Every structure is written in C-alpha cells, then in structure tokens.
Amino acid sequence: MRVVALLNVMAGSIEGSSGEKMRERVRSALVARGIDCEVEALPGVNLAEAAKRALQKAQRNEIDAIIAGGGDGTIHTVAAVLAGTGVKLGILPLGTLNHFAKDLGIPMELEGAVDVIAAAHDVNIDVGEVNGIVFINNSSIGVYPYMVLDRERLRRERGLRKWTAMGLAGLHMLRVFPIRRLRVRAEGWVDPCRTPSLFVGNNKYTLSLKAARKRERLDGGELWFYIVKHQTRLSLVWFTVLSLLGLADTERDLRVFGAKQADIGARKRKKRLAVALDGEVVFLRPPLHYRMRAGELRVYAPIPAELPQATV
C-alpha cells in the first residue's frame, strides 16, 4: 500500500508538542506494517490544499489512499476533498474528541488505528452537505455556532485555553440567548419554528449516555434533524444537563425527523446565518439547502466481527 498521510499539527494530541516527533511516530508505525508512506505535518489552514495535491497523486495512481491525522475538523477538511472521488481515506484519531473515528469503531490509540488502515478493509459511508459544503458529523444553527465564535474571540483576545473559553462563551450565550426564527421545508411540508438550536446529523444520533457510539451506522442514507423546543434560558440549561446525562425526553424536548434533503430558511430577512459544520463555523446565505450524499465517502474501517456459528 502507498499512502500520503496528512497530520494537523494543531490537533489536540499534537498541539503544544513536536509535530516532527508525531510525524516520525506515524511514519514508523506505517512502515512497520509494510506501508510505503509520505507523511506531512502541517497547520490546519494548509490541509485542504495538501489534500487536493494528494488527491491528484491518487488519481494518477501514484498512491492508493490518503490518511488524515487529527480531530473531527481535520477529518472534515480531508473528507470534503475526497467525497465522491472513490479515493480511500484512512483515519488517525489525534484530536480531542474524535467523534467520527469513534462512530466508525476506530481504536483511539495510534497503533490500533494504523492496524485498521493496514488491514485495508474499506466501506462506503454517507456525508451530508449544506449549500455545497460537506460535513461528516453534524451541522447546527443557533447557540452552538454563537458559542464557537465567542470562544475563538476569547482565545484570541485573552489567550484562554479552549475549554475555559468555551465555558465563558456559554455564559455569554445565556445572557444574549439568541432565538432563531426559521422555516423548515422537507418532503412536502413546511414548518415555521422558534428555536435556540437546530441540529442536523449525518445519520441518526443516539441520545443516550450509555451508547458507546452516538451513531450506530453511517450508511443509513438519511439526514436527521433535531429542533430544540425550549424557549427560556432555564429550560435550555436543564435540557442540556439531561442530554449530557442521556436522560432527555425526545418527544417532549425535541422535534425530530429524518429526510434525504431539507431547506432551512430564516423567517426574518438575513444576509447570512452562522452555521457550525463539524465544529467549525461558516457564514451562509439562507435558505440553507441540506442534502444527503449517500455512500460517497470511502473509508478504512475495522473488519466487522464474525457472527457466532449456530450450534446444532
């Protein structure tokens, strides 16, 4: 196997340490499994261009796969380049949360993740898209993108650590408490709504603390929409606590539906909406056109365990 591995030096498990040291660790692990590799350690802002260069190599049959090393933002960036091309993606979960890798069942330690790539078992999975931009986990409108923007402002201005800044951003959000007036159109019906948060998942999410994976499958072929019903600060805080404990009542707290595509419009005329995509925020002009792109991403994943043989 011949691969190009792209490591984000700003990823959670690399940031603050030597990118060169991690590059050598990854290279050694790949070579030990007989994989011919070119490993680059680079900042996140350069990932998309590096992925495009690697894609060209794959299309010239110079390499067999591209590996992304980092967190969900890193995987999102590389997957957006590869979706629909048929080029295989390997994943090294080097970020802080690694939701996508966990939902695929990829081991969190480097050696185990490299073993998955070396086994070369690939599957086709879904990606979502909004206004032409791919996402692998989820997208949201409302309080979360507001908090992410505020978090990054606090980090720039005060030099705060990520989670400290996020906590302060949460307090700021409660003070402002943005309620979005949206119009949801999906498969023949239209629903106006007032909500602090609308969440769109690439496949169905399990709202349970006991779930090892938040999504049991990534090839179900549907986007899932979760519209929070709560209209007050206190009720939103309580809902958040229950959600973290896996105790939220879906019927009481959320409007939930699955669809292959949907349009989200702003009831008040807006030039742009802040939209979170896999933890990053972009500004998009409404209406937001969400659609499922079923089976368009080819990834290395663990080989499913064989079912036990029936005994006679």
CSV table of C-alpha atoms in Angstrom, one decimal:
chain,number,residue,atom,x,y,z
A,1,MET,CA,0.0,0.0,0.0
A,2,ARG,CA,1.2,3.5,-0.9
A,3,VAL,CA,-0.2,6.5,1.1
A,4,VAL,CA,0.1,10.1,1.8
A,5,ALA,CA,-0.5,10.9,5.5
A,6,LEU,CA,-1.5,14.5,6.4
A,7,LEU,CA,-1.2,15.4,10.1
A,8,ASN,CA,-2.7,18.5,11.6
A,9,VAL,CA,-0.1,20.0,14.0
A,10,MET,CA,-2.8,21.9,15.8
A,11,ALA,CA,-4.8,18.7,16.6
A,12,GLY,CA,-5.5,18.1,20.3
A,13,SER,CA,-2.9,15.4,20.9
A,14,ILE,CA,-0.2,17.1,18.9
A,15,GLU,CA,-0.7,20.8,19.8
A,16,GLY,CA,2.0,22.0,22.2
A,17,SER,CA,4.3,19.1,21.3
A,18,SER,CA,6.6,18.4,18.4
A,19,GLY,CA,4.9,17.9,15.1
A,20,GLU,CA,8.1,16.4,13.8
A,21,LYS,CA,8.1,13.8,16.6
A,22,MET,CA,4.5,12.8,15.8
A,23,ARG,CA,5.3,12.7,12.1
A,24,GLU,CA,8.1,10.2,12.8
A,25,ARG,CA,5.9,8.1,15.1
A,26,VAL,CA,3.3,7.8,12.4
A,27,ARG,CA,5.9,7.1,9.7
A,28,SER,CA,7.5,4.4,11.8
A,29,ALA,CA,4.1,2.8,12.5
A,30,LEU,CA,3.1,2.7,8.8
A,31,VAL,CA,6.5,1.4,7.6
A,32,ALA,CA,6.4,-1.3,10.3
A,33,ARG,CA,3.3,-2.6,8.6
A,34,GLY,CA,4.7,-2.6,5.1
A,35,ILE,CA,3.1,0.7,4.0
A,36,ASP,CA,5.0,2.9,1.7
A,37,CYS,CA,4.3,6.4,3.0
A,38,GLU,CA,4.9,10.1,2.7
A,39,VAL,CA,4.0,11.9,5.9
A,40,GLU,CA,3.4,15.7,6.2
A,41,ALA,CA,2.8,17.6,9.5
A,42,LEU,CA,1.2,20.9,8.7
A,43,PRO,CA,-1.1,23.5,10.2
A,44,GLY,CA,-4.8,23.2,9.7
A,45,VAL,CA,-5.1,26.1,7.3
A,46,ASN,CA,-2.9,24.2,4.8
A,47,LEU,CA,-4.8,20.9,5.0
A,48,ALA,CA,-7.2,21.5,2.2
A,49,GLU,CA,-4.6,22.3,-0.4
A,50,ALA,CA,-2.4,19.4,0.8
A,51,ALA,CA,-5.4,17.1,0.4
A,52,LYS,CA,-6.0,18.3,-3.1
A,53,ARG,CA,-2.4,17.7,-4.1
A,54,ALA,CA,-2.6,14.2,-2.6
A,55,LEU,CA,-5.9,13.5,-4.5
A,56,GLN,CA,-4.1,14.3,-7.7
A,57,LYS,CA,-1.5,11.7,-6.9
A,58,ALA,CA,-4.2,9.2,-6.2
A,59,GLN,CA,-5.9,10.0,-9.5
A,60,ARG,CA,-2.6,9.4,-11.3
A,61,ASN,CA,-2.3,6.0,-9.5
A,62,GLU,CA,0.8,7.1,-7.6
A,63,ILE,CA,-0.8,6.3,-4.2
A,64,ASP,CA,-3.6,4.1,-3.0
A,65,ALA,CA,-5.1,6.1,-0.1
A,66,ILE,CA,-4.8,9.4,1.8
A,67,ILE,CA,-4.6,9.4,5.6
A,68,ALA,CA,-5.9,12.2,7.8
A,69,GLY,CA,-4.4,12.6,11.3
A,70,GLY,CA,-6.2,14.9,13.7
A,71,GLY,CA,-9.6,15.6,15.1
A,72,ASP,CA,-13.0,15.9,13.6
A,73,GLY,CA,-12.1,19.2,11.9
A,74,THR,CA,-9.1,17.6,10.2
A,75,ILE,CA,-11.2,14.6,9.0
A,76,HIS,CA,-13.9,17.0,7.8
A,77,THR,CA,-11.4,19.0,5.7
A,78,VAL,CA,-9.8,16.0,4.0
A,79,ALA,CA,-13.2,14.2,3.6
A,80,ALA,CA,-14.6,17.2,1.9
A,81,VAL,CA,-11.9,16.9,-0.8
A,82,LEU,CA,-12.3,13.1,-1.2
A,83,ALA,CA,-16.1,12.8,-1.1
A,84,GLY,CA,-17.4,11.5,-4.4
A,85,THR,CA,-13.9,10.6,-5.8
A,86,GLY,CA,-13.7,7.0,-4.7
A,87,VAL,CA,-10.2,7.6,-3.2
A,88,LYS,CA,-9.9,5.8,0.2
A,89,LEU,CA,-9.5,7.7,3.4
A,90,GLY,CA,-7.6,6.4,6.4
A,91,ILE,CA,-8.1,8.0,9.8
A,92,LEU,CA,-5.7,8.6,12.7
A,93,PRO,CA,-7.7,10.0,15.7
A,94,LEU,CA,-5.3,12.6,17.0
A,95,GLY,CA,-7.8,15.2,18.1
A,96,THR,CA,-9.5,15.9,21.4
A,97,LEU,CA,-12.9,14.3,21.0
A,98,ASN,CA,-12.7,12.2,17.7
A,99,HIS,CA,-16.4,11.7,17.4
A,100,PHE,CA,-16.2,10.5,13.8
A,101,ALA,CA,-13.5,7.9,14.5
A,102,LYS,CA,-15.4,6.6,17.5
A,103,ASP,CA,-18.6,6.2,15.5
A,104,LEU,CA,-16.6,4.2,12.9
A,105,GLY,CA,-15.2,2.0,15.7
A,106,ILE,CA,-11.6,3.0,15.0
A,107,PRO,CA,-9.3,2.5,18.0
A,108,MET,CA,-8.2,5.7,19.8
A,109,GLU,CA,-4.6,4.7,20.2
A,110,LEU,CA,-2.2,5.2,17.2
A,111,GLU,CA,-1.1,1.6,16.8
A,112,GLY,CA,-4.6,0.3,16.7
A,113,ALA,CA,-5.7,2.9,14.2
A,114,VAL,CA,-2.7,2.1,11.9
A,115,ASP,CA,-3.7,-1.6,12.1
A,116,VAL,CA,-7.1,-0.7,10.7
A,117,ILE,CA,-5.5,1.0,7.8
A,118,ALA,CA,-3.1,-1.8,7.2
A,119,ALA,CA,-6.0,-4.3,7.1
A,120,ALA,CA,-7.3,-2.4,4.1
A,121,HIS,CA,-11.0,-3.1,4.8
A,122,ASP,CA,-12.8,-0.2,3.2
A,123,VAL,CA,-16.5,0.8,3.3
A,124,ASN,CA,-18.7,3.4,1.7
A,125,ILE,CA,-20.3,5.8,4.1
A,126,ASP,CA,-22.6,8.8,3.9
A,127,VAL,CA,-21.7,12.5,4.1
A,128,GLY,CA,-24.1,15.5,4.5
A,129,GLU,CA,-24.0,18.7,2.5
A,130,VAL,CA,-25.3,22.2,3.0
A,131,ASN,CA,-25.1,24.8,0.3
A,132,GLY,CA,-22.3,22.8,-1.4
A,133,ILE,CA,-20.2,22.3,1.8
A,134,VAL,CA,-19.6,18.7,3.1
A,135,PHE,CA,-20.0,17.7,6.7
A,136,ILE,CA,-19.2,14.3,8.2
A,137,ASN,CA,-20.8,14.5,11.7
A,138,ASN,CA,-23.3,17.3,12.0
A,139,SER,CA,-24.3,20.9,11.3
A,140,SER,CA,-26.1,23.3,13.6
A,141,ILE,CA,-27.7,26.7,13.7
A,142,GLY,CA,-28.3,28.8,16.9
A,143,VAL,CA,-26.5,28.7,20.2
A,144,TYR,CA,-23.6,26.4,19.3
A,145,PRO,CA,-22.1,28.4,16.4
A,146,TYR,CA,-22.6,31.5,18.5
A,147,MET,CA,-20.6,29.9,21.3
A,148,VAL,CA,-17.8,28.7,19.0
A,149,LEU,CA,-17.4,32.2,17.5
A,150,ASP,CA,-17.3,33.7,21.0
A,151,ARG,CA,-14.9,31.0,22.2
A,152,GLU,CA,-12.4,31.8,19.4
A,153,ARG,CA,-12.7,35.5,20.1
A,154,LEU,CA,-11.9,34.9,23.8
A,155,ARG,CA,-8.9,32.8,22.9
A,156,ARG,CA,-7.5,35.4,20.5
A,157,GLU,CA,-8.1,38.4,22.9
A,158,ARG,CA,-7.3,36.8,26.2
A,159,GLY,CA,-5.1,33.7,25.4
A,160,LEU,CA,-7.5,31.4,27.2
A,161,ARG,CA,-7.4,27.6,26.8
A,162,LYS,CA,-10.1,26.1,24.6
A,163,TRP,CA,-12.4,24.7,27.3
A,164,THR,CA,-12.1,27.7,29.6
A,165,ALA,CA,-13.1,30.0,26.7
A,166,MET,CA,-16.0,27.7,25.8
A,167,GLY,CA,-17.3,27.9,29.4
A,168,LEU,CA,-17.2,31.7,29.3
A,169,ALA,CA,-18.8,31.7,25.9
A,170,GLY,CA,-21.7,29.6,27.3
A,171,LEU,CA,-22.3,32.2,30.0
A,172,HIS,CA,-22.3,34.9,27.4
A,173,MET,CA,-24.7,32.9,25.3
A,174,LEU,CA,-27.2,32.7,28.2
A,175,ARG,CA,-27.0,36.4,28.7
A,176,VAL,CA,-27.8,37.1,25.0
A,177,PHE,CA,-29.9,33.9,24.4
A,178,PRO,CA,-30.3,34.0,20.6
A,179,ILE,CA,-33.6,32.6,19.4
A,180,ARG,CA,-33.7,31.8,15.7
A,181,ARG,CA,-37.0,32.2,13.7
A,182,LEU,CA,-36.7,29.5,11.0
A,183,ARG,CA,-38.8,27.9,8.3
A,184,VAL,CA,-38.2,24.2,7.7
A,185,ARG,CA,-39.3,22.7,4.4
A,186,ALA,CA,-38.8,19.0,3.9
A,187,GLU,CA,-40.5,16.4,1.6
A,188,GLY,CA,-43.8,18.2,1.0
A,189,TRP,CA,-44.4,20.1,4.3
A,190,VAL,CA,-43.4,23.4,5.8
A,191,ASP,CA,-43.0,24.2,9.5
A,192,PRO,CA,-42.2,27.6,11.0
A,193,CYS,CA,-40.4,27.4,14.3
A,194,ARG,CA,-38.7,29.5,17.0
A,195,THR,CA,-35.7,27.6,18.5
A,196,PRO,CA,-32.4,28.3,20.2
A,197,SER,CA,-30.8,25.4,18.3
A,198,LEU,CA,-31.4,23.3,15.2
A,199,PHE,CA,-29.1,20.3,14.8
A,200,VAL,CA,-28.6,18.3,11.6
A,201,GLY,CA,-26.9,14.9,11.9
A,202,ASN,CA,-25.3,12.8,9.2
A,203,ASN,CA,-27.4,9.7,10.1
A,204,LYS,CA,-29.3,9.2,13.3
A,205,TYR,CA,-27.8,10.1,16.7
A,206,THR,CA,-28.5,8.1,19.8
A,207,LEU,CA,-29.3,10.5,22.7
A,208,SER,CA,-28.1,8.2,25.4
A,209,LEU,CA,-25.2,8.4,27.8
A,210,LYS,CA,-24.9,4.6,27.7
A,211,ALA,CA,-24.4,4.5,23.9
A,212,ALA,CA,-20.8,3.6,23.0
A,213,ARG,CA,-21.3,5.3,19.7
A,214,LYS,CA,-23.5,8.3,19.1
A,215,ARG,CA,-24.4,6.9,15.7
A,216,GLU,CA,-24.9,3.2,15.2
A,217,ARG,CA,-24.4,3.4,11.5
A,218,LEU,CA,-23.0,5.9,9.0
A,219,ASP,CA,-24.7,4.4,5.9
A,220,GLY,CA,-28.4,4.8,6.6
A,221,GLY,CA,-28.9,7.3,3.8
A,222,GLU,CA,-30.7,10.0,5.8
A,223,LEU,CA,-30.1,13.3,7.5
A,224,TRP,CA,-31.7,13.6,10.9
A,225,PHE,CA,-33.0,17.0,12.1
A,226,TYR,CA,-33.3,17.8,15.8
A,227,ILE,CA,-35.2,21.1,16.7
A,228,VAL,CA,-35.0,22.2,20.3
A,229,LYS,CA,-38.4,23.3,21.6
A,230,HIS,CA,-37.2,25.1,24.7
A,231,GLN,CA,-37.7,28.9,24.7
A,232,THR,CA,-36.2,30.1,28.0
A,233,ARG,CA,-32.7,30.1,29.4
A,234,LEU,CA,-33.5,27.9,32.4
A,235,SER,CA,-35.3,25.3,30.3
A,236,LEU,CA,-32.4,25.2,27.8
A,237,VAL,CA,-29.9,24.7,30.6
A,238,TRP,CA,-32.0,21.9,32.2
A,239,PHE,CA,-32.3,20.2,28.8
A,240,THR,CA,-28.5,20.4,28.2
A,241,VAL,CA,-27.9,18.8,31.6
A,242,LEU,CA,-30.4,16.0,30.8
A,243,SER,CA,-28.9,15.5,27.4
A,244,LEU,CA,-25.4,15.1,28.9
A,245,LEU,CA,-26.8,12.5,31.3
A,246,GLY,CA,-28.6,10.7,28.4
A,247,LEU,CA,-31.9,11.5,30.1
A,248,ALA,CA,-33.5,13.9,27.6
A,249,ASP,CA,-37.1,13.1,26.6
A,250,THR,CA,-37.1,13.2,22.8
A,251,GLU,CA,-40.8,13.7,22.3
A,252,ARG,CA,-41.1,16.4,25.0
A,253,ASP,CA,-37.9,18.3,24.3
A,254,LEU,CA,-37.3,18.0,20.5
A,255,ARG,CA,-38.9,17.9,17.1
A,256,VAL,CA,-37.1,15.1,15.3
A,257,PHE,CA,-37.4,13.8,11.8
A,258,GLY,CA,-35.3,12.1,9.1
A,259,ALA,CA,-35.1,13.2,5.5
A,260,LYS,CA,-32.9,12.9,2.5
A,261,GLN,CA,-33.0,16.7,2.0
A,262,ALA,CA,-34.5,19.8,3.5
A,263,ASP,CA,-34.4,23.6,3.2
A,264,ILE,CA,-33.9,25.9,6.2
A,265,GLY,CA,-35.0,29.5,5.7
A,266,ALA,CA,-34.8,32.5,8.0
A,267,ARG,CA,-38.2,34.0,8.8
A,268,LYS,CA,-36.5,37.4,9.2
A,269,ARG,CA,-34.6,38.5,6.2
A,270,LYS,CA,-31.0,37.7,6.8
A,271,LYS,CA,-28.0,38.1,4.5
A,272,ARG,CA,-26.1,35.3,6.3
A,273,LEU,CA,-26.5,32.7,9.0
A,274,ALA,CA,-23.7,31.4,11.3
A,275,VAL,CA,-23.7,27.6,10.7
A,276,ALA,CA,-21.5,25.1,12.5
A,277,LEU,CA,-20.1,22.2,10.4
A,278,ASP,CA,-18.2,19.6,12.4
A,279,GLY,CA,-17.2,22.1,15.0
A,280,GLU,CA,-16.2,24.9,12.6
A,281,VAL,CA,-18.3,27.9,11.8
A,282,VAL,CA,-19.1,29.3,8.4
A,283,PHE,CA,-21.5,32.1,7.3
A,284,LEU,CA,-24.0,31.0,4.7
A,285,ARG,CA,-26.7,32.8,2.8
A,286,PRO,CA,-30.2,31.4,3.5
A,287,PRO,CA,-32.1,29.4,2.5
A,288,LEU,CA,-29.8,26.5,3.6
A,289,HIS,CA,-30.1,23.6,1.3
A,290,TYR,CA,-29.3,20.4,3.2
A,291,ARG,CA,-29.0,17.1,1.3
A,292,MET,CA,-27.7,13.6,1.9
A,293,ARG,CA,-24.9,12.3,-0.3
A,294,ALA,CA,-25.3,8.5,0.4
A,295,GLY,CA,-22.2,6.3,0.2
A,296,GLU,CA,-19.9,9.0,-1.3
A,297,LEU,CA,-17.0,8.7,1.1
A,298,ARG,CA,-14.8,5.6,1.1
A,299,VAL,CA,-13.0,4.9,4.4
A,300,TYR,CA,-10.9,2.3,6.1
A,301,ALA,CA,-12.9,0.8,9.0
A,302,PRO,CA,-12.5,-2.2,11.3
A,303,ILE,CA,-13.5,-5.5,9.9
A,304,PRO,CA,-16.9,-6.5,11.4
A,305,ALA,CA,-16.7,-9.3,13.9
A,306,GLU,CA,-18.0,-12.6,12.5
A,307,LEU,CA,-21.3,-13.7,13.8
A,308,PRO,CA,-21.1,-16.8,16.1
A,309,GLN,CA,-21.9,-20.0,14.4
A,310,ALA,CA,-25.2,-21.6,15.3
A,311,THR,CA,-24.7,-24.8,17.3
A,312,VAL,CA,-26.7,-27.9,16.5
